[in-house]
PDB file of C-alpha atoms and ligand atoms in Angstrom:
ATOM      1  CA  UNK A   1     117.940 111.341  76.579  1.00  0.00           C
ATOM      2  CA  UNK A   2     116.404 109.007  78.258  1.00  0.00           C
ATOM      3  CA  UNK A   3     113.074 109.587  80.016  1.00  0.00           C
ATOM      4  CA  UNK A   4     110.484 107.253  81.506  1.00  0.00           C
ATOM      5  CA  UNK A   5     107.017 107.931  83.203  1.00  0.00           C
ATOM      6  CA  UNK A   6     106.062 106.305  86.535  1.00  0.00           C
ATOM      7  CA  UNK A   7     102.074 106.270  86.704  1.00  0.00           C
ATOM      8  CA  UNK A   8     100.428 105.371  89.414  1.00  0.00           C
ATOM      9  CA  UNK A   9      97.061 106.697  91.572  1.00  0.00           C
ATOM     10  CA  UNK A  10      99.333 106.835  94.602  1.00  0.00           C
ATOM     11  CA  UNK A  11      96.474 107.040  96.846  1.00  0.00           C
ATOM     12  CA  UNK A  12      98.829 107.778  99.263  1.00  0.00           C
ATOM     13  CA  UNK A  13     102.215 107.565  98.738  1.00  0.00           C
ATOM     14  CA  UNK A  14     103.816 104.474  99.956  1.00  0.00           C
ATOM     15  CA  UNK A  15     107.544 103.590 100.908  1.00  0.00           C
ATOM     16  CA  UNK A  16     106.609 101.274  98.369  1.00  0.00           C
ATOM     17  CA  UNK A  17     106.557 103.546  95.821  1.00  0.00           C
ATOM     18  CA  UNK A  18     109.118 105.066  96.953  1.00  0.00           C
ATOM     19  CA  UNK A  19     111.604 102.481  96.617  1.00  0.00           C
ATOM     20  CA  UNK A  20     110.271 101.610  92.724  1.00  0.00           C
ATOM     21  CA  UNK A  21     111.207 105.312  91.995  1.00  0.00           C
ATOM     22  CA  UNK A  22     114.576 105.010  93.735  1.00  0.00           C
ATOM     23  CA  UNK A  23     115.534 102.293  91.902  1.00  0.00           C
ATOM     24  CA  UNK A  24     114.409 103.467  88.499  1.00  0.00           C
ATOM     25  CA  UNK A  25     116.766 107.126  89.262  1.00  0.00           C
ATOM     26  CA  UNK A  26     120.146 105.450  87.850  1.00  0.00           C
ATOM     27  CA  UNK A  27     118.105 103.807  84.901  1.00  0.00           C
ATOM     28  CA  UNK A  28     117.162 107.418  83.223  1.00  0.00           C
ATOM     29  CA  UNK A  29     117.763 110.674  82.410  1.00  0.00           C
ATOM     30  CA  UNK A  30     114.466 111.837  83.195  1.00  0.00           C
ATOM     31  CA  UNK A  31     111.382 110.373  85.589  1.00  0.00           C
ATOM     32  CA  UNK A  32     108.059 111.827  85.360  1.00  0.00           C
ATOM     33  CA  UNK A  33     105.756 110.751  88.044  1.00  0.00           C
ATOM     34  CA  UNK A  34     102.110 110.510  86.490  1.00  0.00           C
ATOM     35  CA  UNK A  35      99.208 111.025  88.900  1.00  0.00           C
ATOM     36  CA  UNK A  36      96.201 109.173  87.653  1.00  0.00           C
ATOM     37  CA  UNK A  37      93.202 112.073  87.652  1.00  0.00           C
ATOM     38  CA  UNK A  38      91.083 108.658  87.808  1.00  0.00           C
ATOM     39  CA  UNK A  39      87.189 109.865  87.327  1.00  0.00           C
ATOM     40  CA  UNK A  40      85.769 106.258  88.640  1.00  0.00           C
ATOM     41  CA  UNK A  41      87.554 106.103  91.788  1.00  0.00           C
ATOM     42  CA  UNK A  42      86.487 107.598  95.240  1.00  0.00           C
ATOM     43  CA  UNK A  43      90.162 108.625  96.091  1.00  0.00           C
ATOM     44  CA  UNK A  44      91.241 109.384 100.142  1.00  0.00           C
ATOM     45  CA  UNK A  45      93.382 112.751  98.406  1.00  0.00           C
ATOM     46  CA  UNK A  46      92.707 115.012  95.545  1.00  0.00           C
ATOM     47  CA  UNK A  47      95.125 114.566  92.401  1.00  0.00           C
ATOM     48  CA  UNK A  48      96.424 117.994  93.497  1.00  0.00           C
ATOM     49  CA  UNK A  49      97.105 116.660  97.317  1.00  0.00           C
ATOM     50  CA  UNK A  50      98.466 113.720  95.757  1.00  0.00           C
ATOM     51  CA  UNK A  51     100.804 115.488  94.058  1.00  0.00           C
ATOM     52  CA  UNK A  52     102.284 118.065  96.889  1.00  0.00           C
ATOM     53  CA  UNK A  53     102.941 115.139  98.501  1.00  0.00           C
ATOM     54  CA  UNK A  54     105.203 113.989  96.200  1.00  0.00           C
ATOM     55  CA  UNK A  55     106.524 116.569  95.813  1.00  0.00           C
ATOM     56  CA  UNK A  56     107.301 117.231  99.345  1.00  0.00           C
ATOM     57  CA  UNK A  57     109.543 114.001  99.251  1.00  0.00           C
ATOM     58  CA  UNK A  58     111.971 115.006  96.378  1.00  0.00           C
ATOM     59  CA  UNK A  59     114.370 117.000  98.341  1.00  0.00           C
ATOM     60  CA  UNK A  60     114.794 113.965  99.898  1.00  0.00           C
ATOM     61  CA  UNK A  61     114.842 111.011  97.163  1.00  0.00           C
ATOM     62  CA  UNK A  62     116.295 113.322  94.214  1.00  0.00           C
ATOM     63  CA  UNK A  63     120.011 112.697  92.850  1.00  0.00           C
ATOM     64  CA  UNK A  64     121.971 115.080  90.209  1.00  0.00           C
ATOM     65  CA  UNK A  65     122.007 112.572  87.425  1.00  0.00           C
ATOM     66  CA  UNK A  66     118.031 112.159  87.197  1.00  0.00           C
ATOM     67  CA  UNK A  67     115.496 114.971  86.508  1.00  0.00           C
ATOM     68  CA  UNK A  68     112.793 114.106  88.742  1.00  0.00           C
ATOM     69  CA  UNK A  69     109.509 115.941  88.002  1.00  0.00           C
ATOM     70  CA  UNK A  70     105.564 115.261  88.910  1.00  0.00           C
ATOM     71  CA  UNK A  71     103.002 115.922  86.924  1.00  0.00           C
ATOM     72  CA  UNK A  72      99.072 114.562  86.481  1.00  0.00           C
ATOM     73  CA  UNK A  73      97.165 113.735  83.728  1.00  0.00           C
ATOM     74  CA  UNK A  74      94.054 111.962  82.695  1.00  0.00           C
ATOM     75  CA  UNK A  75      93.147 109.277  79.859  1.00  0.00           C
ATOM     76  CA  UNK A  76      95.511 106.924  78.598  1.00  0.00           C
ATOM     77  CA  UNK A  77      98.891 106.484  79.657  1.00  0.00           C
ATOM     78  CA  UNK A  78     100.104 105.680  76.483  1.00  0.00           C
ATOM     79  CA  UNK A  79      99.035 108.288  75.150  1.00  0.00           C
ATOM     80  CA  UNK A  80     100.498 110.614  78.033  1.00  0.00           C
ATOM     81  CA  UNK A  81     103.710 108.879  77.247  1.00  0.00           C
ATOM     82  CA  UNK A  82     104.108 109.742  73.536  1.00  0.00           C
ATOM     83  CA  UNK A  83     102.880 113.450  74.273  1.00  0.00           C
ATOM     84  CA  UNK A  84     105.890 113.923  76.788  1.00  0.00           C
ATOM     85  CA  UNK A  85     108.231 111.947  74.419  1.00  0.00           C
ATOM     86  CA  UNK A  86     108.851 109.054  77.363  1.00  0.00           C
ATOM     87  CA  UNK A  87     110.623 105.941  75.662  1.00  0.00           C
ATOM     88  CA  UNK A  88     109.610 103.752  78.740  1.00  0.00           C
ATOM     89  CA  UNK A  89     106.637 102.979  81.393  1.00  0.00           C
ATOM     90  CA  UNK A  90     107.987 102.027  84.678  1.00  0.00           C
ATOM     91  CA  UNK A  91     106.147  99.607  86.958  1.00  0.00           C
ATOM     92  CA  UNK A  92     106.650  98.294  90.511  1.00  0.00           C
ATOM     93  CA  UNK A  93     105.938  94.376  90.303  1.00  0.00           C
ATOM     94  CA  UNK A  94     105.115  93.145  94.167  1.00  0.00           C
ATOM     95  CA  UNK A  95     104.203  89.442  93.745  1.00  0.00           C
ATOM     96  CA  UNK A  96     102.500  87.239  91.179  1.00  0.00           C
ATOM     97  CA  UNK A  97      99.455  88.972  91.769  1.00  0.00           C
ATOM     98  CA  UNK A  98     100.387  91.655  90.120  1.00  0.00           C
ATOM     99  CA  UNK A  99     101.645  89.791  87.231  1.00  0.00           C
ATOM    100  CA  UNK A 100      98.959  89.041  85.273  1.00  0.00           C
ATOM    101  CA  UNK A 101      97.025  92.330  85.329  1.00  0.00           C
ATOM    102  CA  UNK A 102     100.713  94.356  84.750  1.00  0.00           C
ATOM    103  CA  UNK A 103     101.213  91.686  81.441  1.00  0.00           C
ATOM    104  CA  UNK A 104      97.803  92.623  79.919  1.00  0.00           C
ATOM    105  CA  UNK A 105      98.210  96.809  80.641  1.00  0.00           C
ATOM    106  CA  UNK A 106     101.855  96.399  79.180  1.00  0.00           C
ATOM    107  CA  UNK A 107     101.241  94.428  76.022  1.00  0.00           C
ATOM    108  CA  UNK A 108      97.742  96.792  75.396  1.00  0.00           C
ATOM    109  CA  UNK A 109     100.364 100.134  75.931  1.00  0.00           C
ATOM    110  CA  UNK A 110     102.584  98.111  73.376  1.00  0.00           C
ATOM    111  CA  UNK A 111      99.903  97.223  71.080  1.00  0.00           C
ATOM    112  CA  UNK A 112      98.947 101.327  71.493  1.00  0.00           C
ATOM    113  CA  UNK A 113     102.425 102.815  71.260  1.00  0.00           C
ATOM    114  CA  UNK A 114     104.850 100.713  69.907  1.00  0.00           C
ATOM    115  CA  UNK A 115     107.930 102.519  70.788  1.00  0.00           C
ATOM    116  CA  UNK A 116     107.682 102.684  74.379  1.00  0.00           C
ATOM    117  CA  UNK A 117     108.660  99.859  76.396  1.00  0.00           C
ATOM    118  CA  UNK A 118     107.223  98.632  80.152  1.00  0.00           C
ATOM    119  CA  UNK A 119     109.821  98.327  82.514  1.00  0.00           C
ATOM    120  CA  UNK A 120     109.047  96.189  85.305  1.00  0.00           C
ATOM    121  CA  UNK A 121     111.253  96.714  89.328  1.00  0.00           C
ATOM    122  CA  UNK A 122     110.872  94.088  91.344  1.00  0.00           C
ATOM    123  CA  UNK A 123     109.584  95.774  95.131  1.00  0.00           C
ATOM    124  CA  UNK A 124     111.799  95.475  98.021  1.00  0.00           C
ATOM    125  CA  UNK A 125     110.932  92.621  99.999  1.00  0.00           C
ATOM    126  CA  UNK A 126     109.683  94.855 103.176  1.00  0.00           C
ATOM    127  CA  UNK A 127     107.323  96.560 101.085  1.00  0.00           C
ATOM    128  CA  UNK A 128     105.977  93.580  98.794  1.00  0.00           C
ATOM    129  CA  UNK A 129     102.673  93.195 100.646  1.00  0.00           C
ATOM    130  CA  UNK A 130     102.438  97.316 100.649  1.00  0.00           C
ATOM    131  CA  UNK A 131      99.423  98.890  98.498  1.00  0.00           C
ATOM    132  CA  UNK A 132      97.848 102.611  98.620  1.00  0.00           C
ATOM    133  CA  UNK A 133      94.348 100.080  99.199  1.00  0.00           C
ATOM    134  CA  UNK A 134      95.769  98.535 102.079  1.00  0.00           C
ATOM    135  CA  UNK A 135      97.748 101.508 103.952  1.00  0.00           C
ATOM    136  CA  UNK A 136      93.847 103.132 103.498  1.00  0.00           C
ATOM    137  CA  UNK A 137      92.057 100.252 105.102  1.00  0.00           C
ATOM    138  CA  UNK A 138      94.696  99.561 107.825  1.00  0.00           C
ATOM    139  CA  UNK A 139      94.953 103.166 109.045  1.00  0.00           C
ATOM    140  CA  UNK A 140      90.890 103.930 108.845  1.00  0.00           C
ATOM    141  CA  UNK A 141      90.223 100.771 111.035  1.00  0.00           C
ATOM    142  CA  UNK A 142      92.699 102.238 113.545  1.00  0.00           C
ATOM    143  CA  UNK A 143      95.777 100.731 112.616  1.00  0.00           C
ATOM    144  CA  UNK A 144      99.292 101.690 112.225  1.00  0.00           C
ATOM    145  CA  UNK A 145     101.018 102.219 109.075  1.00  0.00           C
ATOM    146  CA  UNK A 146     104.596 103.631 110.408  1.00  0.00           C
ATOM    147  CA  UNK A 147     107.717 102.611 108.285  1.00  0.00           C
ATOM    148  CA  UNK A 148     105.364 101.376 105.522  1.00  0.00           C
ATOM    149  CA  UNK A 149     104.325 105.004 104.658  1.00  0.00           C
ATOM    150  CA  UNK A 150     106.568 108.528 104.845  1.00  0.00           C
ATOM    151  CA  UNK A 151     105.480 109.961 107.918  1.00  0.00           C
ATOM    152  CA  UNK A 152     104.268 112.841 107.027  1.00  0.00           C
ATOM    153  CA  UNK A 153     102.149 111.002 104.532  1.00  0.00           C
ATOM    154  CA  UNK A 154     100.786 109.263 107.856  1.00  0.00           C
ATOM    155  CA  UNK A 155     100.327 112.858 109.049  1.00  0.00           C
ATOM    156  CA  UNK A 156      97.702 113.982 106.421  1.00  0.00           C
ATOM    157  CA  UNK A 157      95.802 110.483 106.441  1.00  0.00           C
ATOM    158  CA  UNK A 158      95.112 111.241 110.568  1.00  0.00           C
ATOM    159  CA  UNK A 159      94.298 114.787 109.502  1.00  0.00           C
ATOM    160  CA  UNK A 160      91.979 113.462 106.560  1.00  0.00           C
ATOM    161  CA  UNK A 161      90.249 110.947 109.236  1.00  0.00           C
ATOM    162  CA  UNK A 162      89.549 113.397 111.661  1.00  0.00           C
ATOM    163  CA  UNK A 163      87.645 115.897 109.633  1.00  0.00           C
ATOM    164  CA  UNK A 164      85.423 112.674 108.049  1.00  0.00           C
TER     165      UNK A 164
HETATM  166  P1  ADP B   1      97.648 101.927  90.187  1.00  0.00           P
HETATM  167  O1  ADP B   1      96.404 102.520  90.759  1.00  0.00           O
HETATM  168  O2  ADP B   1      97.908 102.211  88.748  1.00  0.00           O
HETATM  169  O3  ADP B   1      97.865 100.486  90.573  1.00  0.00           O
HETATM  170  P2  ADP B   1      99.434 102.629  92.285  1.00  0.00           P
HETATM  171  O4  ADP B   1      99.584 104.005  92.809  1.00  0.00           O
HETATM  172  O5  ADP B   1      98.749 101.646  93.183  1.00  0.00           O
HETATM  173  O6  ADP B   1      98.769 102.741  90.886  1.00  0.00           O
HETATM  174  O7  ADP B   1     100.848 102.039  91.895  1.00  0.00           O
HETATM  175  C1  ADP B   1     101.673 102.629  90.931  1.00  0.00           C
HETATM  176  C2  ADP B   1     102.796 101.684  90.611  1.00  0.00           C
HETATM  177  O8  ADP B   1     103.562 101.436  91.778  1.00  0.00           O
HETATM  178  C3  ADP B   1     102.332 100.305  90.130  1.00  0.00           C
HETATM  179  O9  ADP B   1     103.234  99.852  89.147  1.00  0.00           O
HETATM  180  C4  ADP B   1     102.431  99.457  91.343  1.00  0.00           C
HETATM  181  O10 ADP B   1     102.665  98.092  91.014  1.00  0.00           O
HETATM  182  C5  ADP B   1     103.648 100.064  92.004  1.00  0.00           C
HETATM  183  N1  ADP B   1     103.638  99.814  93.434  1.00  0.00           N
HETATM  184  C6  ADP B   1     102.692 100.152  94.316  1.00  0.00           C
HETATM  185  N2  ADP B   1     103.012  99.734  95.557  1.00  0.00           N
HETATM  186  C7  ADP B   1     104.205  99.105  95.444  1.00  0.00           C
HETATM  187  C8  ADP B   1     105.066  98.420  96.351  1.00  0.00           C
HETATM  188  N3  ADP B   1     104.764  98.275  97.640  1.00  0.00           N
HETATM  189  N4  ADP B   1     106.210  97.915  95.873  1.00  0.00           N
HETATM  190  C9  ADP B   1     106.493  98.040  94.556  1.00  0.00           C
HETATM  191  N5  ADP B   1     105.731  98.636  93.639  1.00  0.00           N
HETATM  192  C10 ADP B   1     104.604  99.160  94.072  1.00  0.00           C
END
């Protein structure tokens, strides 16, 4: 059995995401998405938003071989690994950027929990410049975000801006 955990804030969902999960479906048995409950940051949706929207996109992305299933949790992810018996950490890698800081949170998870590897995807081209920070910025300063987020997710970000 081989299951993995995908943690992220995803502060929305991106089609950046989305693509890191669909390529990680033929690599396990098993994907649990991790929502970050992350105390420090100001976050656009609650965990529990954050969640039914992922949710609301698994009809979609889901295949028979892969159990797909979301979930949220708090503290550290290495820890939230062991407790759900994961044997791997997936992470989206969009350009050298990202690099450095993925490097140092892999080797500390290793250093925490041996037995569970990091697993780096490389993004899809399209979506390399695409972050949950950005989409936010973008849209709240009027701009459009089509094709880089689902559309519904584009939805609830107009609804959240209009009740601000
Ligand atoms: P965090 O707050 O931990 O960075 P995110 O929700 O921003 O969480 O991202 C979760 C994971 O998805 C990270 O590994 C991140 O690198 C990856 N990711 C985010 N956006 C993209 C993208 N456009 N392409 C590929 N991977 C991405």
């Amino acid at each position: 059995m081989r299951r993995a955990i995908f943690p992220g804030s995803f502060d929305p969902l991106t089609n950046g995401h989305l693509d890191i999960i669909k390529r990680s479906l033929p690599l396990f048995d098993e994907i649990i998405i991790a929502v970050l409950n992350n105390v420090d940051k100001h976050p656009m949706f609650s965990v529990r938003e954050r969640c039914s929207m992922l949710k609301a996109i698994l009809p979609e992305i889901s295949n028979s071989k892969c159990c797909l299933t979301i979930e949220s949790f708090s503290g550290l992810t290495a820890d939230f690994a062991r407790e759900r018996e994961a044997t791997a950490i997936v992470r989206g890698i969009r350009a050298v950027s990202d690099y450095e800081y993925e490097l140092r949170m892999a080797l500390m998870n290793r250093r925490l929990e041996p037995a569970i590897e990091t697993v780096f995807l490389m993004a899809a081209e399209e979506y390399s410049y695409v972050s949950s920070n950005l989409m936010k910025q973008v849209f709240e300063l009027g701009g459009r975000v089509e094709g880089l987020v689902p559309q519904f997710v584009e939805e609830k970000m107009r609804e959240k801006l209009s009740k601000k």
